[in-house]
XYZ file of C-alpha atoms in Angstrom:
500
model
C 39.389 4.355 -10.923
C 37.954 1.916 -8.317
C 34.356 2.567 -7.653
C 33.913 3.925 -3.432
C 32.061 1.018 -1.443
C 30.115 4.056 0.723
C 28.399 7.338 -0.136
C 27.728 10.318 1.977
C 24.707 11.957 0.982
C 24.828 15.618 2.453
C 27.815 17.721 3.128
C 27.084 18.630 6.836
C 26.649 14.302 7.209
C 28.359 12.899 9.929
C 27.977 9.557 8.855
C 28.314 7.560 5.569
C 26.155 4.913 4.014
C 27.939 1.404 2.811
C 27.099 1.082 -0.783
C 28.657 -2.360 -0.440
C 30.268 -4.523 2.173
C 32.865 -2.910 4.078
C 35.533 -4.586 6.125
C 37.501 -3.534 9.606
C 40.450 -1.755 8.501
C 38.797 -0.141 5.420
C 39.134 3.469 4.708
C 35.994 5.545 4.678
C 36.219 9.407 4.111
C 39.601 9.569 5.866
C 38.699 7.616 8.389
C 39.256 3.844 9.142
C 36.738 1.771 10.265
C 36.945 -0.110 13.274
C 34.550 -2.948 12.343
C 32.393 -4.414 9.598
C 29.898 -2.152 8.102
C 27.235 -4.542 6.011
C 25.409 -2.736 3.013
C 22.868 0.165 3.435
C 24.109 0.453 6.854
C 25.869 3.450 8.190
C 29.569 4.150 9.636
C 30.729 7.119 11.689
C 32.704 9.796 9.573
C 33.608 12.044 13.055
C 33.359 10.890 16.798
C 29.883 11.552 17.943
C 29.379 11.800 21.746
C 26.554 10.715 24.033
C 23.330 12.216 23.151
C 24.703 14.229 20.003
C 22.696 14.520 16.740
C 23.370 11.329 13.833
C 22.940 13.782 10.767
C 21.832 11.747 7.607
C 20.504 13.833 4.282
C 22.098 16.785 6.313
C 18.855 16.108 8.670
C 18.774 14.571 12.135
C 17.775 11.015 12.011
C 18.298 10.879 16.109
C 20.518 11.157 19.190
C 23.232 8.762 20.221
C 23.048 6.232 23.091
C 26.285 6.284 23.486
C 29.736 7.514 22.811
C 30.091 6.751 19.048
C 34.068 6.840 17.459
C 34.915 7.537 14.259
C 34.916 4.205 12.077
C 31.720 3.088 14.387
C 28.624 1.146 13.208
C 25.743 3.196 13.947
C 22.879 1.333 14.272
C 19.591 0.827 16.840
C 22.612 -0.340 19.128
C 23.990 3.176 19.604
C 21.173 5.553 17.796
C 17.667 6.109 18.896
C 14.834 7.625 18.157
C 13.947 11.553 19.300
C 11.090 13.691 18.439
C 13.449 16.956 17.049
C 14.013 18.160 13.652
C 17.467 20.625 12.543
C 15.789 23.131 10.472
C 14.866 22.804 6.763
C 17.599 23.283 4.229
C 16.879 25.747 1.328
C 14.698 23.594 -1.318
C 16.451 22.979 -4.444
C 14.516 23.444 -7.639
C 12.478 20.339 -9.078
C 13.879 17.960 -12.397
C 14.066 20.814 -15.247
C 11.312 19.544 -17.196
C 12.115 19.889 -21.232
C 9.576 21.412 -23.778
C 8.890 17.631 -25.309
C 8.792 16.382 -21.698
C 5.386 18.355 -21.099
C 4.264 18.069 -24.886
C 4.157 13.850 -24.120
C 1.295 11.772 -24.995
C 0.242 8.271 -24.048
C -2.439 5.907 -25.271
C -5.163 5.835 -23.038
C -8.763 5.325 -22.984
C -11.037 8.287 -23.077
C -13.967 8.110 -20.597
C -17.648 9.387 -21.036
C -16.672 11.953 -18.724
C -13.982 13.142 -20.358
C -10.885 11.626 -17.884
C -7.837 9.194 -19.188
C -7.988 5.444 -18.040
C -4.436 3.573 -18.896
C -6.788 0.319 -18.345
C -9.784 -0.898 -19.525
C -10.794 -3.434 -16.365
C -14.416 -4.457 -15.474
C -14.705 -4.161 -11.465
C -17.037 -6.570 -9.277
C -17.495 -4.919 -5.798
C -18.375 -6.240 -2.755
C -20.351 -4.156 -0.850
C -19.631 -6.214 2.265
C -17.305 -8.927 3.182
C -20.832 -11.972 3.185
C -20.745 -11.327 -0.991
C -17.116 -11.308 -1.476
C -17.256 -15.373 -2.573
C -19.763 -14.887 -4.711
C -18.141 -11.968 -6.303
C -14.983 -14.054 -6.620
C -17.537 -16.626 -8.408
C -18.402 -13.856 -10.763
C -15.318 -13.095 -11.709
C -13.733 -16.419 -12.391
C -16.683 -17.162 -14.305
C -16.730 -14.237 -16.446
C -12.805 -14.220 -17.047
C -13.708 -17.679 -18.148
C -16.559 -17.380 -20.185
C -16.992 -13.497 -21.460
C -13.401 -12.716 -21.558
C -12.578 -14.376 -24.643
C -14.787 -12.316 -26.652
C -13.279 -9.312 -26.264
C -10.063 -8.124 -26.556
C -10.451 -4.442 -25.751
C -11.298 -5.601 -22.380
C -8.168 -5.950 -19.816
C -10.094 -8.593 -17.206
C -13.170 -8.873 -14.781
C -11.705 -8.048 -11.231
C -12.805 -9.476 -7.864
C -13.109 -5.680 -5.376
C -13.145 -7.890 -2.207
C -12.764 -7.083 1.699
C -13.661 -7.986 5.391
C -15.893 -5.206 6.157
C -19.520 -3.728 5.685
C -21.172 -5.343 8.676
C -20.719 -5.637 12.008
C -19.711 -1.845 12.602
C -21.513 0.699 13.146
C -23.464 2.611 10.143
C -21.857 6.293 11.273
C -18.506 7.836 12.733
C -15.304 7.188 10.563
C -15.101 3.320 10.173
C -17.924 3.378 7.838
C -17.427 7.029 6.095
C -13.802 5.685 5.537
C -15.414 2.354 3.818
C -18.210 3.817 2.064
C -15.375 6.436 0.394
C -12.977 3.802 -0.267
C -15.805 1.949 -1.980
C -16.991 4.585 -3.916
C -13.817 5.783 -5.186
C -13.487 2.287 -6.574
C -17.282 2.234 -8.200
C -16.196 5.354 -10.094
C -12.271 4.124 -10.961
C -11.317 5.784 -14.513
C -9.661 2.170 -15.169
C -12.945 -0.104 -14.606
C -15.209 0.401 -17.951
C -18.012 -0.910 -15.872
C -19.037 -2.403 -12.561
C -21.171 -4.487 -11.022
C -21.524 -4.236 -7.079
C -22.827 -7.243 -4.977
C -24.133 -7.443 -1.588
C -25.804 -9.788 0.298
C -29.223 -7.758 1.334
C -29.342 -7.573 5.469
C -25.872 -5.580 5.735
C -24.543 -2.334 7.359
C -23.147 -0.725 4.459
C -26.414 -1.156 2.035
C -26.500 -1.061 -2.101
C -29.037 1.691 -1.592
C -25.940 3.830 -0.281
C -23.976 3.766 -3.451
C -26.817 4.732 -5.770
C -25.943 3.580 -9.498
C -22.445 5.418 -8.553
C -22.493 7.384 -12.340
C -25.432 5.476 -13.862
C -25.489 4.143 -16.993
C -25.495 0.353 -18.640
C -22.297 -0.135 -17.413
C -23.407 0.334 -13.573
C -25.176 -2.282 -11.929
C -25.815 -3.773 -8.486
C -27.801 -6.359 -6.778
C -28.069 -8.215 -3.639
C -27.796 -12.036 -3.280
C -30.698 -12.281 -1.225
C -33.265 -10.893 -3.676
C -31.350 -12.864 -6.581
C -32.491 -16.346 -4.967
C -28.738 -17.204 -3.426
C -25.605 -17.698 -4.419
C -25.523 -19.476 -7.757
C -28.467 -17.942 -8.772
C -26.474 -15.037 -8.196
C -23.660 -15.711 -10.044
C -26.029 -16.973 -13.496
C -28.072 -13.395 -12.860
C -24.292 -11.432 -13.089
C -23.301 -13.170 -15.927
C -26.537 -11.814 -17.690
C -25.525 -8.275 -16.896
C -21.883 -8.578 -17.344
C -22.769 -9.985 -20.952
C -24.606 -6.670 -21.391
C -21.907 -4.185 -19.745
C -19.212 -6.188 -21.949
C -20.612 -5.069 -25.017
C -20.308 -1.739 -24.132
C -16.751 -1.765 -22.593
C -15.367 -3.712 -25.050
C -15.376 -1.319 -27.690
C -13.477 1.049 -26.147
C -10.162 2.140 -27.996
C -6.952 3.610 -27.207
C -6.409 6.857 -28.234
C -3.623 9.843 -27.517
C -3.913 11.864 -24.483
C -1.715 13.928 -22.799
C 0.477 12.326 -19.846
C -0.536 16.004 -17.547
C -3.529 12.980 -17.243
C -1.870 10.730 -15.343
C -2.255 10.431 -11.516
C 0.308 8.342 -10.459
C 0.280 6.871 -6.116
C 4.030 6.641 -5.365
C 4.648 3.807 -2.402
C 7.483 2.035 -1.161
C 7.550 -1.021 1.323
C 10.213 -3.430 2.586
C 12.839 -0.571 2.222
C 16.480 -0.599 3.157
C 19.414 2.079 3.390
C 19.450 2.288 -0.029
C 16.055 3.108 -0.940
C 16.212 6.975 0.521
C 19.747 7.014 -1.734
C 18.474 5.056 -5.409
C 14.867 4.077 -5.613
C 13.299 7.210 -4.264
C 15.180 10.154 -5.682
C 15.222 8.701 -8.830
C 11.028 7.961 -8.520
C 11.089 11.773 -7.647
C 12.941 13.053 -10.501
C 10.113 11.249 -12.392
C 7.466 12.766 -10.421
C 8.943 16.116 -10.815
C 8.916 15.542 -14.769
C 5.027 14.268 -14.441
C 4.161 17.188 -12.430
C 5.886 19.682 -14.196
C 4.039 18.260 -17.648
C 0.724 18.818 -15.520
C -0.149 15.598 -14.111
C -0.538 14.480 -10.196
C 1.683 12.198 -8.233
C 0.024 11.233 -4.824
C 3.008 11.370 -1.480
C 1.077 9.388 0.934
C 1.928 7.287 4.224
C 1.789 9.628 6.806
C 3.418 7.648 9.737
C 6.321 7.103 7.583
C 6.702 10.700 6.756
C 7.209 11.488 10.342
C 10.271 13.374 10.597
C 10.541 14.714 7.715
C 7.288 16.889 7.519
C 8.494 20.164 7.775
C 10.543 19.403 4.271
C 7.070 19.289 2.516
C 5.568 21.841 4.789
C 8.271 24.344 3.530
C 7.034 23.336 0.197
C 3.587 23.831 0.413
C 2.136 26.328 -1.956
C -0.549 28.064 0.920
C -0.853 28.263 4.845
C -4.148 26.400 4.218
C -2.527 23.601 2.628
C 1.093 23.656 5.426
C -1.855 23.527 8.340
C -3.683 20.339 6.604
C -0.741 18.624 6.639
C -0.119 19.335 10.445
C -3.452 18.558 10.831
C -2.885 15.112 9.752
C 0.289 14.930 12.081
C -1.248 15.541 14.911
C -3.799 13.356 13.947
C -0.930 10.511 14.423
C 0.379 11.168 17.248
C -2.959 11.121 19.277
C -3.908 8.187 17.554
C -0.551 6.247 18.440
C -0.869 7.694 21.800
C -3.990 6.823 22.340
C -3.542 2.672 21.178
C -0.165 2.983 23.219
C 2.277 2.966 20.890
C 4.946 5.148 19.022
C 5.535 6.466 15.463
C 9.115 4.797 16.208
C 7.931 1.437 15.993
C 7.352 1.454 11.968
C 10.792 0.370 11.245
C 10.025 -3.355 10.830
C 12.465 -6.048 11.719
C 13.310 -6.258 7.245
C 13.799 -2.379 7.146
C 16.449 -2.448 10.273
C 18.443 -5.281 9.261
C 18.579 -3.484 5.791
C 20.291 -0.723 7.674
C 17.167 1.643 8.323
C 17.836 2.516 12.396
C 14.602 5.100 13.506
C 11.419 6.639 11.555
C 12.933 9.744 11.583
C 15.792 7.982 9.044
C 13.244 6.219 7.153
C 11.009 9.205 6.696
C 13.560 11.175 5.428
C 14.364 8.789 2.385
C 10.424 8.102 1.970
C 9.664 11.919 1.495
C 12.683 11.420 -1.610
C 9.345 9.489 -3.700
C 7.554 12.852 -3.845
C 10.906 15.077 -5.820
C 10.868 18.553 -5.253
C 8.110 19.967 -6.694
C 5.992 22.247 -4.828
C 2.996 20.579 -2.166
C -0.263 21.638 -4.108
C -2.715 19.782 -1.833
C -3.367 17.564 0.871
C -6.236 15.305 0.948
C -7.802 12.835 3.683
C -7.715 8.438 2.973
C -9.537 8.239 -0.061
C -10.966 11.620 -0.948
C -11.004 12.073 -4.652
C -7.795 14.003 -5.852
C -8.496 16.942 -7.697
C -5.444 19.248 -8.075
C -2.381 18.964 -10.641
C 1.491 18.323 -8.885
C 2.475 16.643 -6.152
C -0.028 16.532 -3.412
C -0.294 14.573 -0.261
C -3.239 11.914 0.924
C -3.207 10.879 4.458
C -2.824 7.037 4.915
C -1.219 4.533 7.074
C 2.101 3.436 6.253
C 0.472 -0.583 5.902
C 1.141 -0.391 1.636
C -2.089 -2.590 0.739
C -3.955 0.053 3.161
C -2.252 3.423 1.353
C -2.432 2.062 -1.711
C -6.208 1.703 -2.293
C -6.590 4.580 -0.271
C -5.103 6.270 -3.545
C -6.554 4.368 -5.784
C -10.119 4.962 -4.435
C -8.755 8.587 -4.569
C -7.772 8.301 -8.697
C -4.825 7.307 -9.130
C -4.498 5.366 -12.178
C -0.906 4.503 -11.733
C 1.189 3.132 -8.704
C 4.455 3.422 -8.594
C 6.314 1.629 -6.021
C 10.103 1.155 -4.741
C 11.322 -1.639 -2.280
C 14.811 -2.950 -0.920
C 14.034 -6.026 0.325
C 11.411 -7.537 -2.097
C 8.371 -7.012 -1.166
C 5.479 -7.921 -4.558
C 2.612 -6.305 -5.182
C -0.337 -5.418 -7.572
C -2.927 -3.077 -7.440
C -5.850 -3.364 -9.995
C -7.684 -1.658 -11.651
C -4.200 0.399 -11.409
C -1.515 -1.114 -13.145
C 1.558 -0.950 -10.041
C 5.486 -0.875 -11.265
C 8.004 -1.971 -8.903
C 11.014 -0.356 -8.533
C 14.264 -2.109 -6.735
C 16.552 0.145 -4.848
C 19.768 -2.382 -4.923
C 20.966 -4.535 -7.451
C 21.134 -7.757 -5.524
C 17.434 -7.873 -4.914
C 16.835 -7.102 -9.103
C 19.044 -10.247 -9.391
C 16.892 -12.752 -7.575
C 13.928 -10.960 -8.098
C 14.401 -9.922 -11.803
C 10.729 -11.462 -12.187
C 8.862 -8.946 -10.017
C 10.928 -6.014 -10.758
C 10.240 -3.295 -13.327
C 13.601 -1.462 -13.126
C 16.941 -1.874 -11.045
C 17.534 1.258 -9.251
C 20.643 -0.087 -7.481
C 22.663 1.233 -10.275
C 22.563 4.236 -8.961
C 24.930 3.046 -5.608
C 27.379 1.480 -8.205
C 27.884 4.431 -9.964
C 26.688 3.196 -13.291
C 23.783 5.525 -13.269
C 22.896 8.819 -12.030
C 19.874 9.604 -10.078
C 18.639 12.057 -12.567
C 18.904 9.285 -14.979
C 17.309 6.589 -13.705
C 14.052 9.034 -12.990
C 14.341 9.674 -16.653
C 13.680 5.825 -17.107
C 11.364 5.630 -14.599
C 9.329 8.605 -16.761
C 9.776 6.717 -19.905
C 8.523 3.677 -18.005
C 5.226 5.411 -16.648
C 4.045 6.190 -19.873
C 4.948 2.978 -22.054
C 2.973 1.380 -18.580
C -0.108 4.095 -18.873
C -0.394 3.188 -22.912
C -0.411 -0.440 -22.089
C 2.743 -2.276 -21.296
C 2.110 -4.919 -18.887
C 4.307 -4.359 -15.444
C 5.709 -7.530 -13.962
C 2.955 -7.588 -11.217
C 0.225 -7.632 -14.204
C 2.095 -10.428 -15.553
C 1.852 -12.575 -13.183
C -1.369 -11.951 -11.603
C -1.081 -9.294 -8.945
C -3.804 -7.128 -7.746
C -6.984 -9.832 -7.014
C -6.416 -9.418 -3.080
C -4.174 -6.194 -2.490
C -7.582 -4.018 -2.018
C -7.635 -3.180 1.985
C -9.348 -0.171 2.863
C -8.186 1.402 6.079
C -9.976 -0.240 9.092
C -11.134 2.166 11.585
C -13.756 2.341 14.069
C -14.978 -0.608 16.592
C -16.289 -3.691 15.284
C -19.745 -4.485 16.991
């Protein structure tokens, strides 16, 4: 039997999704269509008149503009953006999780402490955005000179930025920058670190104590070491010294529960809320349910869809945190003139994505269905077990080392129209949501979700590769971002606050 070119996702769905070009004249669901519906985009199944509900995932994703036939393109043309939600559908239990699934190990490095690294990086920090040459200095040198010696070591990696001076040294801008940098200092993945400033800064050395002291933690300012190539010969002494330590640092069996993974997605299309991010959520659910955290973050792009994970949340204390953080965003937009509306970028609309509340609704797909355990502000350090929730912008360099500086020690993260990334010290696996992007990106992509549209996979199964995927990546394999060289300049803490 002929494979269907659309899919309709819900049963109460008035419109289906094009899983591949569809022409005027086609049949879709009974009906025919009346013009030509490109893929990930979405075609009337039922007339729709003026200012009536577009129901996608059995969830409003906004009103008509218009009177909208049967066989219609819906699109920004005809569908805009309103601030209602239809209720919450019953939630339907989580991935069954097997016996073996939650008895799985991976090969990861066992800390001092006692937590699981899945990489074994040496960081060097800038404490402010006047060191961050010389700390690229520092680490080209020592990849050049001090990597070869040691194996056991993964690389020396620049922790660069634009901030740390010029702002003022209270209020959120710098509690948001000295967490972010902090949460970095004491990263399960770097071995050691050495932080740099420059001496006359904002956000001073003397802040960040020896961040977990020990030969492996060590800062200085340029200033006091004589300048900037004095600098650099000074690091090399101490990164000589913290080397010999890291490096002999094995791999040993752990349990996966020890694996925080930050799920993200960026670029996305209309099929990323259908392949990509159900399937990452079956593998959080199997992660979660073996004890381990995955981290739902990108709160502006979870607009809309809120009150799915609010009628998961395990407590009212954690359901009010997370409409805490909502209202957070809507004053903030307000205030900066704006709307939550306008994240849809130009990529994600022509890839068939039409308001937030559409966009949101596939996003929220990353995080399964396990319960909401937690929620947690930009950066804070994540604590509990399950899926929990950290409140970042939707900007993916910004969320991601907001959960990174949080723990994570994995990022997983699904795209539609291509967009690359790295995160170290965390090792970040990209996950396509259509085929045709895997194709002619086959070199930046860890798995091709678009299977799942074709009907050559199920949902359920892909997540099961996904899982398998996650914990060859936490006991070493190299992700195609790794490979080539990802993760030097993806470190952007959020940027709040006036700069003076």
């Amino acid at each position: 039997m002929d494979k269907l070119p659309w899919i309709i996702l819900s049963a109460g769905d008035n419109v289906a999704v094009a899983t591949a070009a569809i022409a005027p004249g086609s049949t879709v669901a009974g009906i025919e269509t009346l013009e030509k519906i490109d893929p990930g985009h979405k075609v009337a199944i039922a007339d729709i008149p003026l200012g009536a509900a577009v129901v996608k995932y059995g969830q409003a994703i906004g009103r008509t503009t218009a009177d909208v036939k049967a066989g219609n393109h819906v699109h920004s043309h005809n569908l805009h953006f309103e601030n209602d939600r239809l209720a919450a559908t019953a939630n339907s239990a989580p991935e069954m999780a097997t016996g073996e699934d939650k008895a799985r190990t991976f090969m990861g490095y066992r800390r001092a402490d006692g937590r699981a690294a899945t990489r074994n990086y040496i960081g060097i920090i800038a404490s402010v955005n006047c060191s961050t040459t010389v700390c690229r200095a520092i680490a080209d040198e020592a990849n050049r000179t001090i990597l070869p010696h040691y194996e056991g070591i993964d690389g020396f990696v620049p922790i660069v930025h634009d901030q740390g001076c010029g702002m003022s040294s209270t209020g959120d801008g710098m509690n948001v920058l000295h967490r972010t940098l902090a949460g970095y200092t004491r990263h399960v993945n770097f071995g050691g670190v050495l932080m740099i400033g420059l001496g006359c800064e904002v956000n001073q050395l003397t802040l960040y104590g020896q961040s977990g002291a020990g030969a492996s933690k060590r800062h200085f300012n340029i200033q006091d070491a004589g300048g900037s190539r004095r600098a650099v010969e000074r690091a090399m002494g101490m990164l000589r010294e913290i080397a010999a330590d890291v490096g002999k640092e094995k791999r040993v069996p752990m349990s996966i529960g020890e694996i925080i993974i930050g799920l993200q997605c960026g670029g996305s299309d209309g099929f990323s809320g259908i392949t990509a991010n159900p399937a990452l959520g079956v593998a959080a659910d199997l992660l979660a349910a073996a004890g381990g955290t995955a981290i739902l973050s990108e709160t502006s792009e979870i607009y809309g869809a809120e009150h799915l994970l609010r009628s998961r949340a395990v407590s009212d204390e954690v359901a009010n945190k997370l409409d805490e953080k909502i209202a957070w965003w809507e004053d903030y937009v307000a205030l900066h003139g704006a709307s939550l509306d306008n994240n849809p970028s130009p990529g994600n609309k022509r890839g068939g994505l039409t308001t937030i509340l559409e966009k949101s609704l596939g996003a929220v797909a990353k995080g399964g269905r396990s319960p909401l355990t937690a929620v947690y502000g930009y950066a804070e350090r994540v604590t509990a077990p399950g899926l929990v929730f950290m409140d970042t912008p939707g900007y993916d360099p910004v969320s991601a080392t907001g959960q990174v500086a949080g723990g994570a020690n994995m990022i997983a993260f699904t795209t539609g129209r291509g967009s690359c990334f790295g995160c170290r010290p965390a090792p970040s696996l990209k996950l396509s949501s259509n085929s045709a992007l895997y194709a002619s990106m086959e070199e930046d992509m860890d798995i091709d979700c678009g299977t799942i549209a074709t009907g050559d996979a199920t949902i359920s199964g892909k997540g099961r590769e996904i899982f398998e995927l996650i914990v060859d990546t936490a006991s070493g394999k190299k992700t195609k971002s790794e490979l080539f060289g990802y993760g030097d300049n993806e470190f952007v803490p959020w940027h709040l606050g006036a700069t003076l």
